[in-house]
Tab-separated table of C-alpha atoms and ligand atoms in Angstrom:
chain	number	residue	atom	x	y	z
A	180	UNK	CA	-83.508	162.289	31.247
A	181	UNK	CA	-82.595	165.294	33.445
A	182	UNK	CA	-79.051	166.364	32.968
A	183	UNK	CA	-76.597	169.191	33.333
A	184	UNK	CA	-75.417	170.566	30.036
A	185	UNK	CA	-75.557	173.837	28.203
A	186	UNK	CA	-75.244	175.032	24.636
A	187	UNK	CA	-72.629	177.613	25.592
A	188	UNK	CA	-72.354	179.221	22.174
A	189	UNK	CA	-73.181	178.953	18.485
A	190	UNK	CA	-71.717	180.301	15.259
A	191	UNK	CA	-72.255	180.066	11.541
A	192	UNK	CA	-70.661	181.214	8.341
A	193	UNK	CA	-72.007	181.505	4.810
A	194	UNK	CA	-69.652	182.316	1.932
A	195	UNK	CA	-70.053	185.781	0.457
A	196	UNK	CA	-70.905	184.623	-3.055
A	197	UNK	CA	-74.692	184.464	-3.389
A	198	UNK	CA	-76.266	182.744	-6.378
A	199	UNK	CA	-79.984	183.287	-7.007
A	200	UNK	CA	-82.351	181.174	-9.083
A	201	UNK	CA	-82.171	183.501	-12.068
A	202	UNK	CA	-78.425	182.871	-12.285
A	203	UNK	CA	-79.090	179.117	-12.591
A	204	UNK	CA	-81.735	179.775	-15.258
A	205	UNK	CA	-78.930	181.294	-17.358
A	206	UNK	CA	-76.824	178.106	-17.305
A	207	UNK	CA	-79.390	175.265	-17.199
A	208	UNK	CA	-82.993	174.614	-18.242
A	209	UNK	CA	-84.727	175.780	-15.056
A	210	UNK	CA	-86.662	178.759	-13.711
A	211	UNK	CA	-87.080	180.748	-10.525
A	212	UNK	CA	-90.733	179.676	-10.551
A	213	UNK	CA	-89.869	175.936	-10.635
A	214	UNK	CA	-87.209	176.132	-7.924
A	215	UNK	CA	-89.205	178.370	-5.596
A	216	UNK	CA	-92.474	176.480	-5.904
A	217	UNK	CA	-90.901	172.995	-5.590
A	218	UNK	CA	-88.353	173.738	-2.865
A	219	UNK	CA	-88.739	177.211	-1.316
A	220	UNK	CA	-85.146	178.050	-2.281
A	221	UNK	CA	-84.491	181.558	-3.645
A	222	UNK	CA	-80.708	181.722	-3.349
A	223	UNK	CA	-77.761	179.909	-1.821
A	224	UNK	CA	-74.170	180.766	-0.907
A	225	UNK	CA	-71.284	179.088	-2.704
A	226	UNK	CA	-67.608	178.950	-1.822
A	227	UNK	CA	-65.569	181.138	-4.138
A	228	UNK	CA	-62.061	179.796	-3.614
A	229	UNK	CA	-62.614	178.961	0.053
A	230	UNK	CA	-62.071	175.391	1.251
A	231	UNK	CA	-64.384	173.429	3.532
A	232	UNK	CA	-61.934	173.641	6.425
A	233	UNK	CA	-61.703	177.426	6.064
A	234	UNK	CA	-65.446	177.943	6.379
A	235	UNK	CA	-65.462	175.431	9.252
A	236	UNK	CA	-62.846	177.462	11.144
A	237	UNK	CA	-64.841	180.657	10.597
A	238	UNK	CA	-68.016	179.156	12.094
A	239	UNK	CA	-66.047	177.535	14.942
A	240	UNK	CA	-64.302	180.799	15.870
A	241	UNK	CA	-67.639	182.623	16.078
A	242	UNK	CA	-69.113	179.845	18.263
A	243	UNK	CA	-66.112	179.933	20.576
A	244	UNK	CA	-66.258	183.662	21.036
A	245	UNK	CA	-70.032	183.431	21.592
A	246	UNK	CA	-69.366	180.796	24.272
A	247	UNK	CA	-66.774	183.034	25.895
A	248	UNK	CA	-64.236	180.257	26.369
A	249	UNK	CA	-60.658	179.780	25.240
A	250	UNK	CA	-59.612	177.083	22.734
A	251	UNK	CA	-57.568	175.316	25.451
A	252	UNK	CA	-60.738	174.413	27.338
A	253	UNK	CA	-62.118	172.295	24.488
A	254	UNK	CA	-61.840	168.550	25.190
A	255	UNK	CA	-63.296	167.201	21.967
A	256	UNK	CA	-63.852	168.397	18.407
A	257	UNK	CA	-66.250	166.583	16.107
A	258	UNK	CA	-66.630	167.708	12.518
A	259	UNK	CA	-69.482	166.511	10.330
A	260	UNK	CA	-69.108	166.682	6.586
A	261	UNK	CA	-69.589	164.767	3.351
A	262	UNK	CA	-67.328	167.233	1.566
A	263	UNK	CA	-63.968	167.187	3.383
A	264	UNK	CA	-60.829	168.564	1.762
A	265	UNK	CA	-58.710	165.524	2.638
A	266	UNK	CA	-59.352	161.897	3.467
A	267	UNK	CA	-56.587	162.321	6.041
A	268	UNK	CA	-55.946	164.303	8.182
A	269	UNK	CA	-59.535	164.589	9.250
A	270	UNK	CA	-61.183	168.000	9.320
A	271	UNK	CA	-61.382	168.058	13.117
A	272	UNK	CA	-57.592	167.960	13.504
A	273	UNK	CA	-57.216	170.772	10.975
A	274	UNK	CA	-59.615	172.866	13.045
A	275	UNK	CA	-57.799	171.905	16.244
A	276	UNK	CA	-54.511	173.181	14.775
A	277	UNK	CA	-56.042	176.347	13.329
A	278	UNK	CA	-57.737	177.251	16.603
A	279	UNK	CA	-55.004	176.135	18.993
A	280	UNK	CA	-57.349	173.747	20.795
A	281	UNK	CA	-54.414	171.554	21.747
A	282	UNK	CA	-56.160	169.523	24.466
A	283	UNK	CA	-58.967	168.340	22.211
A	284	UNK	CA	-59.226	164.894	20.685
A	285	UNK	CA	-60.656	164.968	17.205
A	286	UNK	CA	-62.706	162.964	14.795
A	287	UNK	CA	-64.992	163.407	11.798
A	288	UNK	CA	-68.424	161.890	11.457
A	289	UNK	CA	-70.305	161.212	8.236
A	290	UNK	CA	-74.023	160.602	8.429
A	291	UNK	CA	-74.787	162.972	5.533
A	292	UNK	CA	-77.495	165.482	6.480
A	293	UNK	CA	-78.120	163.717	9.824
A	294	UNK	CA	-74.460	164.169	10.780
A	295	UNK	CA	-74.773	167.237	12.971
A	296	UNK	CA	-77.410	165.830	15.293
A	297	UNK	CA	-75.523	162.542	15.586
A	298	UNK	CA	-72.382	164.468	16.582
A	299	UNK	CA	-74.452	166.546	19.013
A	300	UNK	CA	-75.699	163.326	20.604
A	301	UNK	CA	-72.215	161.775	20.823
A	302	UNK	CA	-70.928	164.936	22.510
A	303	UNK	CA	-73.895	164.862	24.895
A	304	UNK	CA	-73.029	161.320	25.992
A	305	UNK	CA	-69.515	162.492	26.977
A	306	UNK	CA	-70.823	165.582	28.693
A	307	UNK	CA	-73.587	163.869	30.642
A	308	UNK	CA	-71.380	160.987	31.794
A	309	UNK	CA	-68.635	163.072	33.340
A	310	UNK	CA	-68.382	164.813	36.686
A	311	UNK	CA	-65.204	166.511	35.562
A	312	UNK	CA	-65.386	169.522	33.224
A	313	UNK	CA	-65.961	168.537	29.619
A	314	UNK	CA	-66.474	170.821	26.644
A	315	UNK	CA	-67.136	169.800	23.049
A	316	UNK	CA	-66.947	171.788	19.843
A	317	UNK	CA	-69.117	170.437	17.046
A	318	UNK	CA	-68.622	171.889	13.596
A	319	UNK	CA	-70.707	170.995	10.548
A	320	UNK	CA	-69.162	172.264	7.338
A	321	UNK	CA	-70.104	171.536	3.766
A	322	UNK	CA	-69.074	172.664	0.307
A	323	UNK	CA	-71.722	170.871	-1.714
A	324	UNK	CA	-70.617	172.966	-4.692
A	325	UNK	CA	-67.709	170.479	-4.942
A	326	UNK	CA	-70.080	167.540	-5.175
A	327	UNK	CA	-72.834	168.643	-7.547
A	328	UNK	CA	-72.796	168.656	-11.321
A	329	UNK	CA	-73.745	172.175	-12.421
A	330	UNK	CA	-75.209	170.783	-15.628
A	331	UNK	CA	-77.653	168.530	-13.707
A	332	UNK	CA	-80.747	170.596	-12.941
A	333	UNK	CA	-82.191	167.845	-10.719
A	334	UNK	CA	-79.534	168.420	-8.068
A	335	UNK	CA	-77.432	171.545	-8.593
A	336	UNK	CA	-80.166	174.075	-7.760
A	337	UNK	CA	-80.856	172.429	-4.411
A	338	UNK	CA	-77.539	172.709	-2.635
A	339	UNK	CA	-75.427	175.432	-1.048
A	340	UNK	CA	-72.252	175.802	1.020
A	341	UNK	CA	-71.883	176.868	4.625
A	342	UNK	CA	-70.820	175.951	8.137
A	343	UNK	CA	-72.366	175.953	11.586
A	344	UNK	CA	-70.868	175.266	15.004
A	345	UNK	CA	-71.977	174.660	18.565
A	346	UNK	CA	-70.060	174.607	21.859
A	347	UNK	CA	-71.554	172.192	24.400
A	348	UNK	CA	-70.356	171.861	27.975
A	349	UNK	CA	-71.145	170.656	31.489
A	350	UNK	CA	-69.572	173.858	32.852
A	351	UNK	CA	-70.466	177.540	32.471
A	352	UNK	CA	-67.908	179.687	30.674
A	353	UNK	CA	-66.597	180.822	34.084
A	354	UNK	CA	-66.080	177.193	35.161
A	355	UNK	CA	-69.140	176.897	37.421
A	356	UNK	CA	-71.002	173.597	37.278
A	357	UNK	CA	-74.222	173.843	35.289
A	358	UNK	CA	-77.331	173.214	37.350
A	359	UNK	CA	-78.920	169.899	36.375
A	360	UNK	CA	-82.523	169.434	35.344
A	361	UNK	CA	-82.464	170.063	31.623
A	362	UNK	CA	-84.361	167.725	29.376
A	363	UNK	CA	-82.259	165.805	26.885
A	364	UNK	CA	-83.366	162.882	24.768
A	365	UNK	CA	-82.443	161.517	21.372
A	366	UNK	CA	-83.643	159.020	18.821
A	367	UNK	CA	-81.827	157.781	15.705
A	368	UNK	CA	-82.490	155.309	12.957
A	369	UNK	CA	-81.146	154.182	9.600
A	370	UNK	CA	-82.331	152.241	6.590
A	371	UNK	CA	-79.367	151.005	4.584
A	372	UNK	CA	-81.651	149.503	1.958
A	373	UNK	CA	-82.265	153.071	0.751
A	374	UNK	CA	-78.559	153.809	0.317
A	375	UNK	CA	-78.945	154.143	-3.431
A	376	UNK	CA	-81.319	157.099	-3.132
A	377	UNK	CA	-78.413	159.486	-2.546
A	378	UNK	CA	-74.887	158.558	-3.566
A	379	UNK	CA	-71.530	160.250	-3.964
A	380	UNK	CA	-68.590	158.163	-5.083
A	381	UNK	CA	-65.225	157.894	-3.317
A	382	UNK	CA	-62.258	156.010	-4.771
A	383	UNK	CA	-62.387	153.476	-7.572
A	384	UNK	CA	-61.418	149.907	-6.642
A	385	UNK	CA	-57.623	149.631	-6.637
A	386	UNK	CA	-55.836	148.735	-9.833
A	387	UNK	CA	-52.689	147.773	-7.968
A	388	UNK	CA	-49.881	145.852	-9.689
A	389	UNK	CA	-50.797	142.556	-7.981
A	390	UNK	CA	-54.433	142.505	-9.033
A	391	UNK	CA	-55.643	139.315	-10.712
A	392	UNK	CA	-56.385	139.918	-14.347
A	393	UNK	CA	-59.172	137.337	-14.443
A	394	UNK	CA	-61.253	138.913	-11.666
A	395	UNK	CA	-63.459	141.753	-12.862
A	396	UNK	CA	-64.039	144.818	-10.712
A	397	UNK	CA	-67.099	144.458	-8.560
A	398	UNK	CA	-70.023	146.181	-10.164
A	399	UNK	CA	-71.052	149.426	-8.519
A	400	UNK	CA	-73.058	148.776	-5.365
A	401	UNK	CA	-75.539	151.531	-6.187
A	402	UNK	CA	-75.561	151.890	-9.970
A	403	UNK	CA	-74.116	155.327	-9.368
A	404	UNK	CA	-74.059	156.834	-12.846
A	405	UNK	CA	-72.915	160.392	-12.261
A	406	UNK	CA	-69.154	159.911	-11.994
A	407	UNK	CA	-67.667	161.977	-9.199
A	408	UNK	CA	-70.900	163.934	-8.748
A	409	UNK	CA	-73.830	163.514	-6.385
A	410	UNK	CA	-76.751	161.436	-7.579
A	411	UNK	CA	-80.190	161.621	-5.984
A	412	UNK	CA	-83.551	159.961	-6.482
A	413	UNK	CA	-85.478	163.010	-5.335
A	414	UNK	CA	-88.961	161.576	-5.083
A	415	UNK	CA	-87.812	158.567	-3.045
A	416	UNK	CA	-85.901	160.830	-0.648
A	417	UNK	CA	-88.943	163.095	-0.418
A	418	UNK	CA	-91.205	160.168	0.512
A	419	UNK	CA	-88.691	158.920	3.071
A	420	UNK	CA	-88.223	162.386	4.601
A	421	UNK	CA	-91.914	163.116	5.051
A	422	UNK	CA	-92.284	159.857	6.986
A	423	UNK	CA	-88.969	159.635	8.865
A	424	UNK	CA	-88.865	163.187	10.221
A	425	UNK	CA	-92.352	163.186	11.802
A	426	UNK	CA	-91.663	159.714	13.212
A	427	UNK	CA	-88.344	160.844	14.720
A	428	UNK	CA	-89.981	163.903	16.301
A	429	UNK	CA	-92.855	161.899	17.773
A	430	UNK	CA	-90.508	159.183	19.081
A	431	UNK	CA	-88.122	161.601	20.771
A	432	UNK	CA	-91.044	163.408	22.399
A	433	UNK	CA	-92.434	160.144	23.692
A	434	UNK	CA	-89.024	159.027	24.976
A	435	UNK	CA	-88.500	162.378	26.677
A	436	UNK	CA	-91.992	162.330	28.187
A	437	UNK	CA	-92.856	165.770	26.846
A	438	UNK	CA	-95.806	166.945	24.779
A	439	UNK	CA	-95.569	168.614	21.393
A	440	UNK	CA	-97.045	171.840	22.753
A	441	UNK	CA	-94.166	172.087	25.244
A	442	UNK	CA	-91.779	172.471	22.307
A	443	UNK	CA	-90.969	176.069	21.406
A	444	UNK	CA	-89.275	175.367	18.071
A	445	UNK	CA	-88.241	172.540	15.791
A	446	UNK	CA	-84.944	173.223	14.028
A	447	UNK	CA	-85.008	170.809	11.073
A	448	UNK	CA	-82.596	169.865	8.334
A	449	UNK	CA	-83.279	172.295	5.494
A	450	UNK	CA	-83.830	170.216	2.360
A	451	UNK	CA	-87.133	171.443	1.030
A	452	UNK	CA	-89.804	173.751	2.483
A	453	UNK	CA	-92.497	171.377	1.277
A	454	UNK	CA	-90.963	168.569	3.368
A	455	UNK	CA	-90.939	170.804	6.446
A	456	UNK	CA	-94.550	171.872	6.031
A	457	UNK	CA	-95.703	168.313	5.307
A	458	UNK	CA	-93.906	167.081	8.436
A	459	UNK	CA	-95.428	169.857	10.570
A	460	UNK	CA	-98.905	169.049	9.279
A	461	UNK	CA	-98.448	165.335	9.891
A	462	UNK	CA	-97.650	165.779	13.593
A	463	UNK	CA	-99.994	168.729	14.159
A	464	UNK	CA	-97.218	171.255	14.781
A	465	UNK	CA	-97.910	174.969	14.305
A	466	UNK	CA	-96.033	175.632	11.014
A	467	UNK	CA	-94.556	178.793	12.576
A	468	UNK	CA	-92.654	176.564	15.008
A	469	UNK	CA	-90.970	174.652	12.165
A	470	UNK	CA	-88.035	176.970	11.492
A	471	UNK	CA	-86.814	177.478	7.956
A	472	UNK	CA	-84.025	179.490	6.373
A	473	UNK	CA	-83.835	177.453	3.184
A	474	UNK	CA	-84.915	180.381	0.989
A	475	UNK	CA	-81.544	182.022	1.678
A	476	UNK	CA	-79.233	179.019	2.071
A	477	UNK	CA	-80.460	176.065	0.001
A	478	UNK	CA	-79.624	172.633	1.363
A	479	UNK	CA	-76.246	172.691	3.148
A	480	UNK	CA	-76.456	169.033	4.252
A	481	UNK	CA	-75.127	168.503	7.790
A	482	UNK	CA	-74.463	172.230	8.238
A	483	UNK	CA	-78.097	173.253	7.786
A	484	UNK	CA	-79.310	172.609	11.352
A	485	UNK	CA	-76.530	174.518	13.197
A	486	UNK	CA	-76.691	177.379	10.669
A	487	UNK	CA	-80.451	177.730	11.201
A	488	UNK	CA	-80.035	177.360	14.979
A	489	UNK	CA	-77.376	180.061	15.119
A	490	UNK	CA	-79.338	182.475	12.913
A	491	UNK	CA	-82.503	182.051	14.977
A	492	UNK	CA	-80.610	182.570	18.250
A	493	UNK	CA	-79.004	185.733	16.876
A	494	UNK	CA	-82.331	187.024	15.562
A	495	UNK	CA	-83.709	186.647	19.097
A	496	UNK	CA	-86.399	184.145	18.129
A	497	UNK	CA	-84.758	181.282	20.044
A	498	UNK	CA	-84.150	182.290	23.658
A	499	UNK	CA	-82.502	180.732	26.715
A	500	UNK	CA	-84.609	178.092	28.436
A	501	UNK	CA	-86.706	177.235	25.389
A	502	UNK	CA	-87.338	173.602	24.454
A	503	UNK	CA	-86.049	172.658	21.020
A	504	UNK	CA	-86.117	169.668	18.757
A	505	UNK	CA	-83.252	169.335	16.305
A	506	UNK	CA	-84.164	166.864	13.577
A	507	UNK	CA	-82.639	165.608	10.369
A	508	UNK	CA	-82.673	162.995	7.644
A	509	UNK	CA	-80.452	162.212	4.712
A	510	UNK	CA	-78.204	159.892	2.771
A	511	UNK	CA	-77.697	156.420	4.141
A	512	UNK	CA	-80.612	156.599	4.702
A	513	UNK	CA	-80.269	158.130	8.145
A	514	UNK	CA	-82.613	160.082	10.385
A	515	UNK	CA	-83.125	161.200	13.934
A	516	UNK	CA	-84.024	163.879	16.436
A	517	UNK	CA	-82.693	165.410	19.659
A	518	UNK	CA	-84.904	167.129	22.242
A	519	UNK	CA	-82.877	169.693	24.179
A	520	UNK	CA	-82.980	173.035	25.951
A	521	UNK	CA	-81.221	176.125	24.659
B	845	UT7	O1	-80.831	166.566	2.157
B	845	UT7	C1	-81.643	165.466	1.885
B	845	UT7	C2	-81.625	165.136	0.457
B	845	UT7	N1	-82.516	165.719	-0.435
B	845	UT7	C3	-83.844	165.896	-0.296
B	845	UT7	O2	-84.425	165.885	0.728
B	845	UT7	C4	-84.608	166.106	-1.570
B	845	UT7	C5	-85.976	165.452	-1.511
B	845	UT7	N2	-86.687	165.622	-2.766
B	845	UT7	C6	-87.165	166.808	-3.180
B	845	UT7	O3	-87.043	167.794	-2.487
B	845	UT7	C7	-87.896	166.848	-4.504
B	845	UT7	O4	-88.143	165.519	-4.945
B	845	UT7	C8	-87.109	167.639	-5.586
B	845	UT7	C9	-87.109	169.114	-5.255
B	845	UT7	C10	-85.690	167.123	-5.693
B	845	UT7	C11	-87.790	167.456	-6.950
B	845	UT7	O5	-89.137	167.893	-6.878
B	845	UT7	P1	-90.302	166.989	-7.477
B	845	UT7	O6	-91.543	167.724	-7.282
B	845	UT7	O7	-90.180	165.642	-6.795
B	845	UT7	O8	-89.923	166.926	-8.993
B	845	UT7	P2	-89.661	165.636	-9.904
B	845	UT7	O9	-88.369	165.007	-9.561
B	845	UT7	O10	-90.891	164.793	-9.894
B	845	UT7	O11	-89.525	166.294	-11.334
B	845	UT7	C12	-90.659	166.902	-11.978
B	845	UT7	C13	-90.189	167.505	-13.276
B	845	UT7	C14	-89.368	166.563	-14.137
B	845	UT7	O12	-89.688	166.799	-15.481
B	845	UT7	P3	-90.648	165.786	-16.291
B	845	UT7	O13	-89.947	164.471	-16.256
B	845	UT7	O14	-91.938	165.786	-15.549
B	845	UT7	O15	-90.715	166.417	-17.645
B	845	UT7	C15	-87.957	167.007	-13.899
B	845	UT7	O16	-87.089	166.712	-14.977
B	845	UT7	O17	-89.345	168.631	-13.012
B	845	UT7	C16	-88.149	168.483	-13.769
B	845	UT7	N3	-87.067	169.156	-13.051
B	845	UT7	C17	-86.817	170.457	-13.186
B	845	UT7	N4	-87.394	171.410	-13.934
B	845	UT7	C18	-86.894	172.659	-13.838
B	845	UT7	C19	-86.188	168.615	-12.145
B	845	UT7	N5	-85.358	169.563	-11.713
B	845	UT7	C20	-85.719	170.720	-12.325
B	845	UT7	C21	-85.248	172.045	-12.275
B	845	UT7	N6	-85.856	172.970	-13.047
B	845	UT7	N7	-84.215	172.398	-11.499
């Protein structure tokens, strides 16, 4: 599909507090050697009093100033998160109010670690289908430190906090129409039968005053045994990821009619370096093209792709006109990929 769109700007924010593997080894039975060799993670950033919406606003403000547009020109805000601060209002409306983006309509999207690319694709459908100016702000913000049990070594060492944001538009910052001819294609899938591989619990079933006393509460759908904390069957997710991500990349390439060697970089969800290298090997991708920042960030769920994208743009590795694949997988199970041009 040849379309007119542009990633006008990007931004990211990582909380100041950095926690390295040695610090975990002081509170749980783990080691730097285990974490590094099994995951590639050396340290991660954790919120230290900051809320998810605060880090979201920080990333969004940087993206907006990078795009060179004013908040009033944003038509839509989508926030992706599995760690919001409120069930209502949604995070997107909080960001709208904080930024003064009064013309934007707002919603949140939860597809766990696949959330950002799904939001990117939704925004693209609006942008590509309109002749009139349309600009979207997508913010992925996560405080996984709220969701993990810091006494559970199987999960707590893996996750970090952070936020990433992207401004997408069918107009340049100065209002000029963007010249068409950019490749855009997407592919998404889900496998709800694997929902139990990664679970986080919301509310208990209601114990309202009118409840029948003879009807027991429904048993937990997923045998979620970790209370309010995240539960993960790591090996099952690993197996799923090393199959789903290569498949998503190959499918989106085929749908877009482009060859793997035309891709400059793949910006993947950062869950585990071993997953990224296994996926690269499976599809025959030069491992240098599979970008990774997990050593410094850990797994920040839906925020990991836009954080990595923003860092690589700022480092100068990703440049204008390059072909990218953004790809993710996660709870649900969900997975997918977008082929786009920076
Ligand atoms: O964002 C998407 C969601 N998440 C993922 O993509 C995660 C996918 N899965 C993975 O990345 C890997 O499965 C993990 C990194 C989570 C685990 O690595 P693994 O090589 O699959 O380890 P394992 O679960 O098979 O555990 C091996 C051993 C176990 O000990 P025993 O039973 O062999 O004695 C674990 O108890 O390692 C133990 N272990 C640890 N040891 C030290 C588990 N966590 C730790 C730890 N430190 N933090």
